[in-house]
Amino acid sequence: MKLVVQIRLLPTPVQAAALEATLRACNEAATWVGEVAFAHGEFKNFALRKLTYEQVKSRWGLGAQAAQHTIKKTCDAYATLRANLTAGRLGRPGSVRHRRATQKPVVFRPLGAQPYDDRMLSWQLAERTVSVWTTGGRMKNVAFTAVPEQLATLARYRRGESDLICRDGRWFLNATCEVPEAPLNTDPVDFLGIDLGVVNIATTSDGKIMAGRGLNRIRARERTLRAKLQRKNTPSARRRLKKRRRKEARRAKDINHKIAKHVVAEAERTGRGIALEDLTGIRERVRLRKPQRATLHSWSFHQLGSFIAYKARRAGVPVVHVDPAYTSRTCAECGRIDQANRVSQARFACRNCGFVDHADRNGSRNIRARAWELWRRGAPSTAPAPPPRQRDGAGRKRSITASDARCASPGL
């Protein structure tokens, strides 16, 4: 399976200036390639290369490999745009948002990520340095650092290309690693049901409740502080806003990693599989009052599910996604479905048999039962593979994220 290891670069001021100039040149060239592709209606890699390759090399001083990656990055950005349009993420055809996304070419951020293959980037792991291609020539002895586990993974499993990233003045290399998977446990003794929620992030069928009240309080405090600083709009307020950006997302990501690690370790230790709810499209289905919308849309259940899935694939633990319909209203003891069973957010009391339990634990038991029934009927593990990756000019696989390219629509 493919994993991405993030390495922190420690360039000198001169090296950082060369890296910044390189990113700006590559992304300026990619924006121009996007305009050519839009004007000619040509979004295939090799056809677009015929139109732009020579000019990208001569006009921006890019090497052969850098020019090919720049053109391919543009093609991948248009492929992402088409996928978002097909999935309806940019509104219905004819809507303002849809027109903005389709009537202008994609535009790349000046410091957007740039892919590097082994011809443009070489690693000296013993010295903890890299040699990087730049528009000013090959730059050697760029120091990097990482935790020991990441360095070990990088040394053993690195395959393919890496992405050069500049984030808030700091430099990173996201290296692709091909990590072996453990054999899938095809004969689990049972399943560990996981009920996902906003108040309680995850509740297991064993009764373990991983509450999210602390995280929700932090999010509410951050939203209040952001609104206050945005209203103030002074230079110092803008500096504070810039300093705090991504802080909440990093905290939520760390909590999700810890929860996923605990869930997978427990399932692996007991020889069980993992049962998750299929919550696809829940944000479109649920209608909430305005004060509740921020809470729902900051709920990172998809991220937690993806963390559990990839950790489970690495450990050989099967994962089954089930339909979550009525799991919160169904009694885990007698199977009676009644809306009145859900007395409150935290309390479940069956009107038929009198069974009383924590509402989220009751729901997780229903999820476990559904997954076990599906598995007995022969359902395969539905642990999703990593997102589909586009191929670069050298035939290797890479993924383009929405942060690499954007168009006039705010949704891309």
Coordinates of C-alpha atoms in Angstrom, one line a residue:
M1 CA 0.0 0.0 0.0
K2 CA 1.1 3.6 -0.6
L3 CA 1.8 5.9 2.3
V4 CA 3.2 9.4 2.2
V5 CA 6.0 10.4 4.6
Q6 CA 6.4 14.1 5.2
I7 CA 10.0 15.3 5.6
R8 CA 10.9 18.7 6.9
L9 CA 13.5 20.5 4.9
L10 CA 16.0 22.8 6.6
P11 CA 17.3 25.0 3.8
T12 CA 19.6 28.0 4.3
P13 CA 18.2 31.4 3.3
V14 CA 20.0 31.1 -0.1
Q15 CA 18.6 27.6 -0.7
A16 CA 15.1 28.7 0.4
A17 CA 15.2 31.5 -2.1
A18 CA 16.2 29.1 -4.9
L19 CA 13.4 26.7 -4.0
E20 CA 10.9 29.5 -3.9
A21 CA 12.0 30.8 -7.3
T22 CA 11.7 27.2 -8.7
L23 CA 8.1 26.8 -7.4
R24 CA 7.1 30.1 -8.7
A25 CA 8.5 29.4 -12.2
C26 CA 6.9 25.9 -12.3
N27 CA 3.5 27.2 -11.2
E28 CA 3.6 30.2 -13.5
A29 CA 4.3 27.8 -16.3
A30 CA 1.5 25.5 -15.2
T31 CA -1.0 28.4 -15.2
W32 CA 0.1 29.3 -18.8
V33 CA -0.3 25.6 -19.8
G34 CA -3.7 25.6 -18.3
E35 CA -4.7 28.6 -20.4
V36 CA -3.4 26.9 -23.6
A37 CA -5.3 23.7 -22.7
F38 CA -8.5 25.7 -22.1
A39 CA -8.2 27.7 -25.3
H40 CA -7.5 24.6 -27.4
G41 CA -9.8 22.3 -25.5
E42 CA -7.0 19.8 -25.2
F43 CA -6.5 18.2 -21.8
K44 CA -4.6 15.0 -22.6
N45 CA -1.0 14.8 -21.5
F46 CA 0.8 13.9 -24.8
A47 CA -1.3 16.1 -27.0
L48 CA -0.9 19.1 -24.6
R49 CA 2.8 18.4 -24.5
K50 CA 3.1 18.9 -28.2
L51 CA 1.6 22.4 -27.8
T52 CA 3.5 23.6 -24.8
Y53 CA 6.7 21.6 -24.1
E54 CA 9.2 23.6 -26.0
Q55 CA 7.9 27.0 -24.7
V56 CA 7.8 25.8 -21.1
K57 CA 11.4 24.8 -21.3
S58 CA 12.6 28.0 -23.1
R59 CA 10.4 30.6 -21.5
W60 CA 10.7 29.5 -17.9
G61 CA 14.0 27.7 -18.0
L62 CA 12.6 24.4 -16.8
G63 CA 14.5 21.2 -17.4
A64 CA 13.0 18.3 -19.4
Q65 CA 11.6 16.4 -16.4
A66 CA 10.3 19.5 -14.7
A67 CA 8.5 20.6 -17.9
Q68 CA 6.9 17.2 -18.3
H69 CA 5.7 17.2 -14.7
T70 CA 4.4 20.7 -15.0
I71 CA 2.3 19.8 -18.0
K72 CA 1.1 16.6 -16.4
K73 CA 0.2 18.5 -13.2
T74 CA -2.1 20.7 -15.3
C75 CA -3.8 17.7 -16.9
D76 CA -4.4 16.2 -13.5
A77 CA -5.9 19.5 -12.3
Y78 CA -8.4 19.4 -15.2
A79 CA -9.1 15.8 -14.4
T80 CA -9.9 16.7 -10.8
L81 CA -12.1 19.5 -12.0
R82 CA -14.0 17.2 -14.3
A83 CA -14.4 14.7 -11.5
N84 CA -15.8 17.4 -9.1
L85 CA -18.2 18.6 -11.8
T86 CA -19.4 15.0 -12.5
A87 CA -19.9 14.4 -8.7
G88 CA -21.9 17.6 -8.4
R89 CA -19.5 19.2 -5.9
L90 CA -19.5 22.4 -7.9
G91 CA -23.2 22.9 -8.2
R92 CA -25.7 21.9 -10.8
P93 CA -25.2 22.7 -14.5
G94 CA -26.2 26.2 -15.2
S95 CA -25.6 27.4 -11.6
V96 CA -23.3 30.4 -10.9
R97 CA -20.8 28.2 -9.2
H98 CA -20.8 25.6 -12.1
R99 CA -20.3 28.4 -14.7
R100 CA -17.4 29.9 -12.7
A101 CA -15.7 26.5 -12.6
T102 CA -16.1 25.8 -16.3
Q103 CA -15.7 29.2 -18.0
K104 CA -12.2 30.0 -16.8
P105 CA -8.9 28.0 -17.0
V106 CA -7.4 26.6 -13.8
V107 CA -5.0 28.8 -12.0
F108 CA -2.1 27.5 -9.8
R109 CA -1.0 29.1 -6.6
P110 CA 2.5 30.7 -6.9
L111 CA 3.8 28.3 -4.3
G112 CA 1.7 25.3 -5.2
A113 CA 3.3 21.8 -4.7
Q114 CA 5.6 20.5 -7.5
P115 CA 6.3 16.8 -8.1
Y116 CA 9.9 15.6 -8.3
D117 CA 11.0 12.2 -9.6
D118 CA 14.4 10.5 -9.0
R119 CA 16.0 12.3 -11.9
M120 CA 15.3 15.7 -10.2
L121 CA 15.8 14.7 -6.5
S122 CA 18.3 12.3 -4.8
W123 CA 18.4 11.4 -1.2
Q124 CA 21.5 11.0 1.0
L125 CA 19.9 9.4 4.0
A126 CA 23.1 8.8 6.0
E127 CA 23.9 12.5 5.8
R128 CA 20.3 13.5 6.0
T129 CA 20.5 15.8 3.0
V130 CA 18.9 15.9 -0.4
S131 CA 20.1 17.1 -3.8
V132 CA 17.3 19.1 -5.5
W133 CA 16.9 20.4 -9.0
T134 CA 16.2 24.2 -9.2
T135 CA 15.9 26.6 -12.0
G136 CA 19.3 27.9 -11.0
G137 CA 20.9 24.4 -11.3
R138 CA 21.3 21.4 -9.1
M139 CA 21.4 22.4 -5.4
K140 CA 23.1 19.9 -3.1
N141 CA 23.4 19.5 0.7
V142 CA 19.9 20.6 1.6
A143 CA 19.4 19.3 5.1
F144 CA 16.2 17.6 6.3
T145 CA 14.9 16.2 9.5
A146 CA 12.2 13.7 10.6
V147 CA 11.3 11.4 13.5
P148 CA 13.1 8.1 13.5
E149 CA 10.0 6.1 12.4
Q150 CA 9.6 8.2 9.3
L151 CA 13.3 7.9 8.5
A152 CA 13.1 4.2 8.8
T153 CA 10.1 4.0 6.5
L154 CA 11.7 6.3 4.0
A155 CA 14.9 4.2 3.9
R156 CA 13.1 0.9 3.4
Y157 CA 10.1 1.7 1.4
R158 CA 10.5 4.9 -0.6
R159 CA 9.3 4.4 -4.2
G160 CA 8.4 6.9 -7.0
E161 CA 8.2 10.6 -6.7
S162 CA 8.0 13.3 -4.0
D163 CA 6.2 16.6 -3.8
L164 CA 8.0 19.8 -2.9
I165 CA 5.8 21.9 -0.6
C166 CA 6.1 25.3 0.9
R167 CA 3.7 25.9 3.8
D168 CA 3.8 29.1 5.8
G169 CA 7.4 29.7 5.1
R170 CA 8.4 26.1 5.9
W171 CA 9.6 23.6 3.4
F172 CA 8.6 19.9 3.1
L173 CA 9.0 16.9 0.9
N174 CA 6.1 14.5 0.8
A175 CA 7.8 11.2 -0.2
T176 CA 5.7 8.3 -1.5
C177 CA 6.5 4.9 0.2
E178 CA 5.3 1.5 -0.9
V179 CA 4.6 -0.2 2.5
P180 CA 3.8 -4.0 2.5
E181 CA 0.4 -5.0 3.9
A182 CA -0.2 -7.7 6.4
P183 CA -2.3 -10.7 5.1
L184 CA -6.0 -10.1 5.5
N185 CA -7.6 -11.9 8.4
T186 CA -10.3 -13.8 6.5
D187 CA -11.7 -15.5 9.5
P188 CA -12.5 -12.9 12.2
V189 CA -14.1 -14.1 15.4
D190 CA -16.4 -11.1 15.5
F191 CA -16.5 -7.4 14.6
L192 CA -15.8 -4.2 16.6
G193 CA -18.6 -1.8 15.9
I194 CA -17.8 1.9 15.7
D195 CA -20.5 4.5 16.1
L196 CA -19.3 7.9 14.8
G197 CA -20.8 11.2 16.1
V198 CA -20.2 14.8 16.9
V199 CA -20.6 14.8 20.6
N200 CA -18.8 11.5 21.0
I201 CA -16.3 11.1 18.1
A202 CA -16.3 7.3 18.3
T203 CA -18.0 4.8 20.5
T204 CA -17.1 1.1 20.3
S205 CA -19.4 -1.9 20.8
D206 CA -17.1 -2.8 23.8
G207 CA -18.3 0.4 25.5
K208 CA -15.2 2.6 25.0
I209 CA -16.4 6.2 24.4
M210 CA -14.0 8.6 22.9
A211 CA -15.7 11.9 23.7
G212 CA -15.3 15.0 21.5
R213 CA -16.6 17.5 24.0
G214 CA -13.1 19.0 24.5
L215 CA -12.5 19.2 20.8
N216 CA -15.9 20.8 20.2
R217 CA -15.2 23.4 22.9
I218 CA -11.9 24.2 21.3
R219 CA -13.5 24.6 17.9
A220 CA -16.2 26.9 19.3
R221 CA -13.5 29.0 21.0
E222 CA -11.5 29.2 17.8
R223 CA -14.6 30.2 15.8
T224 CA -15.3 33.0 18.2
L225 CA -11.7 34.2 18.2
R226 CA -11.6 34.1 14.4
A227 CA -14.7 36.2 14.1
K228 CA -13.4 38.7 16.6
L229 CA -10.1 39.1 14.8
Q230 CA -11.8 39.3 11.4
R231 CA -14.0 42.1 12.6
K232 CA -11.1 44.0 14.1
N233 CA -9.0 43.6 10.8
T234 CA -5.9 45.4 12.1
P235 CA -2.4 44.4 11.0
S236 CA -1.8 42.7 14.4
A237 CA -5.2 40.9 14.1
R238 CA -4.3 39.6 10.6
R239 CA -0.9 38.4 12.0
R240 CA -2.7 36.5 14.7
L241 CA -5.1 35.0 12.2
K242 CA -2.3 33.8 10.0
K243 CA -0.5 32.3 12.9
R244 CA -3.5 30.3 14.1
R245 CA -4.5 29.0 10.7
R246 CA -4.6 25.2 10.4
K247 CA -4.1 24.9 14.1
E248 CA -7.6 23.5 14.6
A249 CA -7.3 21.1 11.7
R250 CA -3.9 19.8 13.0
R251 CA -5.5 19.2 16.4
A252 CA -8.4 17.3 15.0
K253 CA -6.1 15.2 12.7
D254 CA -4.0 14.3 15.7
I255 CA -7.1 13.1 17.7
N256 CA -8.4 11.1 14.7
H257 CA -5.0 9.4 14.3
K258 CA -5.0 8.4 18.0
I259 CA -8.6 7.1 17.8
A260 CA -7.8 5.1 14.7
K261 CA -4.7 3.6 16.1
H262 CA -6.6 2.5 19.3
V263 CA -9.4 1.0 17.3
V264 CA -7.2 -1.0 14.9
A265 CA -4.9 -2.2 17.7
E266 CA -7.9 -3.5 19.7
A267 CA -9.4 -5.2 16.7
E268 CA -6.0 -6.8 15.7
R269 CA -5.4 -7.9 19.3
T270 CA -8.7 -9.7 19.6
G271 CA -8.8 -11.1 16.1
R272 CA -11.9 -9.1 15.1
G273 CA -12.8 -7.0 12.1
I274 CA -14.0 -3.4 12.2
A275 CA -17.5 -2.3 11.4
L276 CA -18.1 1.3 10.3
E277 CA -21.0 3.3 9.2
D278 CA -21.3 4.4 5.5
L279 CA -21.9 8.1 6.0
T280 CA -21.5 9.2 2.4
G281 CA -23.6 12.2 1.6
I282 CA -24.7 12.9 5.1
R283 CA -24.0 16.6 4.9
E284 CA -26.3 16.9 1.9
R285 CA -29.1 14.8 3.6
V286 CA -29.1 16.5 7.0
R287 CA -30.8 19.9 7.4
L288 CA -29.8 21.9 10.5
R289 CA -30.3 25.3 11.9
K290 CA -27.6 27.9 11.3
P291 CA -25.9 27.7 14.7
Q292 CA -25.5 23.9 14.2
R293 CA -24.1 24.0 10.7
A294 CA -20.5 24.9 11.6
T295 CA -20.4 22.0 14.1
L296 CA -21.6 19.5 11.5
H297 CA -19.3 20.7 8.7
S298 CA -16.3 20.7 11.0
W299 CA -17.0 17.1 11.9
S300 CA -14.1 15.2 10.3
F301 CA -15.7 11.7 10.2
H302 CA -14.4 11.0 6.7
Q303 CA -10.9 11.6 7.8
L304 CA -11.3 9.3 10.8
G305 CA -12.8 6.6 8.6
S306 CA -9.9 6.9 6.1
F307 CA -7.3 6.7 9.0
I308 CA -9.0 3.5 10.3
A309 CA -9.2 2.0 6.8
Y310 CA -5.5 2.5 5.9
K311 CA -4.2 1.4 9.3
A312 CA -6.5 -1.7 9.1
R313 CA -5.2 -2.5 5.6
R314 CA -1.6 -2.3 7.0
A315 CA -2.5 -4.6 9.9
G316 CA -4.6 -7.1 7.9
V317 CA -7.8 -6.3 9.7
P318 CA -11.0 -6.5 7.6
V319 CA -13.3 -3.5 7.5
V320 CA -17.0 -3.6 6.6
H321 CA -19.1 -0.5 6.0
V322 CA -22.8 -0.9 6.8
D323 CA -26.0 1.1 6.2
P324 CA -26.4 3.3 9.3
A325 CA -30.2 3.7 8.8
Y326 CA -32.1 3.4 12.1
T327 CA -29.1 2.1 14.1
S328 CA -29.8 4.8 16.7
R329 CA -33.5 3.8 17.1
T330 CA -33.1 0.0 17.0
C331 CA -32.8 -1.9 20.2
A332 CA -29.6 -4.1 20.3
E333 CA -31.4 -6.7 22.4
C334 CA -34.8 -7.2 20.9
G335 CA -34.4 -5.5 17.5
R336 CA -37.5 -3.2 18.0
I337 CA -37.3 0.0 15.9
D338 CA -39.0 3.0 17.5
Q339 CA -38.1 6.7 17.4
A340 CA -39.1 7.0 21.0
N341 CA -36.4 4.6 22.0
R342 CA -33.9 7.4 21.8
V343 CA -34.7 9.3 24.9
S344 CA -31.9 11.8 24.6
Q345 CA -28.5 12.2 23.0
A346 CA -26.9 9.9 25.5
R347 CA -29.7 7.7 26.7
F348 CA -31.4 4.7 25.0
A349 CA -34.4 3.0 26.6
C350 CA -36.3 0.4 24.6
R351 CA -40.1 0.8 24.8
N352 CA -40.6 -2.9 24.0
C353 CA -38.2 -4.9 26.3
G354 CA -37.1 -2.2 28.7
F355 CA -33.4 -2.5 27.7
V356 CA -31.4 0.6 28.8
D357 CA -27.9 1.6 27.5
H358 CA -25.8 4.5 26.4
A359 CA -27.3 5.5 23.0
D360 CA -24.0 5.5 21.1
R361 CA -23.0 2.1 22.5
N362 CA -26.4 0.7 21.5
G363 CA -25.9 2.1 18.0
S364 CA -22.4 0.6 17.8
R365 CA -23.7 -2.8 18.8
N366 CA -26.3 -2.6 15.9
I367 CA -23.5 -1.7 13.5
R368 CA -21.4 -4.7 14.8
A369 CA -24.4 -7.0 14.2
R370 CA -25.0 -5.7 10.7
A371 CA -21.4 -6.1 9.7
W372 CA -21.2 -9.6 11.1
E373 CA -24.3 -10.6 9.1
L374 CA -22.9 -9.1 5.9
W375 CA -19.6 -10.9 6.5
R376 CA -21.4 -14.3 7.1
R377 CA -23.1 -13.8 3.7
G378 CA -19.8 -13.4 2.0
A379 CA -19.3 -9.7 1.8
P380 CA -15.7 -8.7 1.2
S381 CA -13.7 -6.3 3.3
T382 CA -14.6 -2.8 2.1
A383 CA -11.6 -1.1 3.4
P384 CA -11.1 1.5 0.6
A385 CA -7.9 1.8 -1.3
P386 CA -6.1 5.2 -1.4
P387 CA -7.7 7.8 -3.6
P388 CA -7.2 7.1 -7.4
R389 CA -3.9 8.4 -8.5
Q390 CA -3.1 10.0 -11.9
R391 CA 0.0 8.9 -13.7
D392 CA 2.8 11.2 -14.4
G393 CA 4.9 11.5 -17.5
A394 CA 7.3 8.8 -16.3
G395 CA 4.4 6.3 -15.7
R396 CA 4.5 6.6 -11.9
K397 CA 1.4 7.3 -10.0
R398 CA 0.6 10.5 -8.1
S399 CA -2.4 12.3 -6.8
I400 CA -3.4 15.9 -7.4
T401 CA -5.1 17.6 -4.5
A402 CA -7.4 20.6 -4.6
S403 CA -4.8 22.7 -2.9
D404 CA -2.4 22.3 -5.9
A405 CA -4.7 24.0 -8.3
R406 CA -7.7 26.2 -8.1
C407 CA -10.1 27.8 -10.6
A408 CA -12.5 30.7 -10.4
S409 CA -14.8 28.6 -8.3
P410 CA -14.1 28.5 -4.6
G411 CA -14.9 24.8 -4.6
L412 CA -11.7 23.8 -6.4

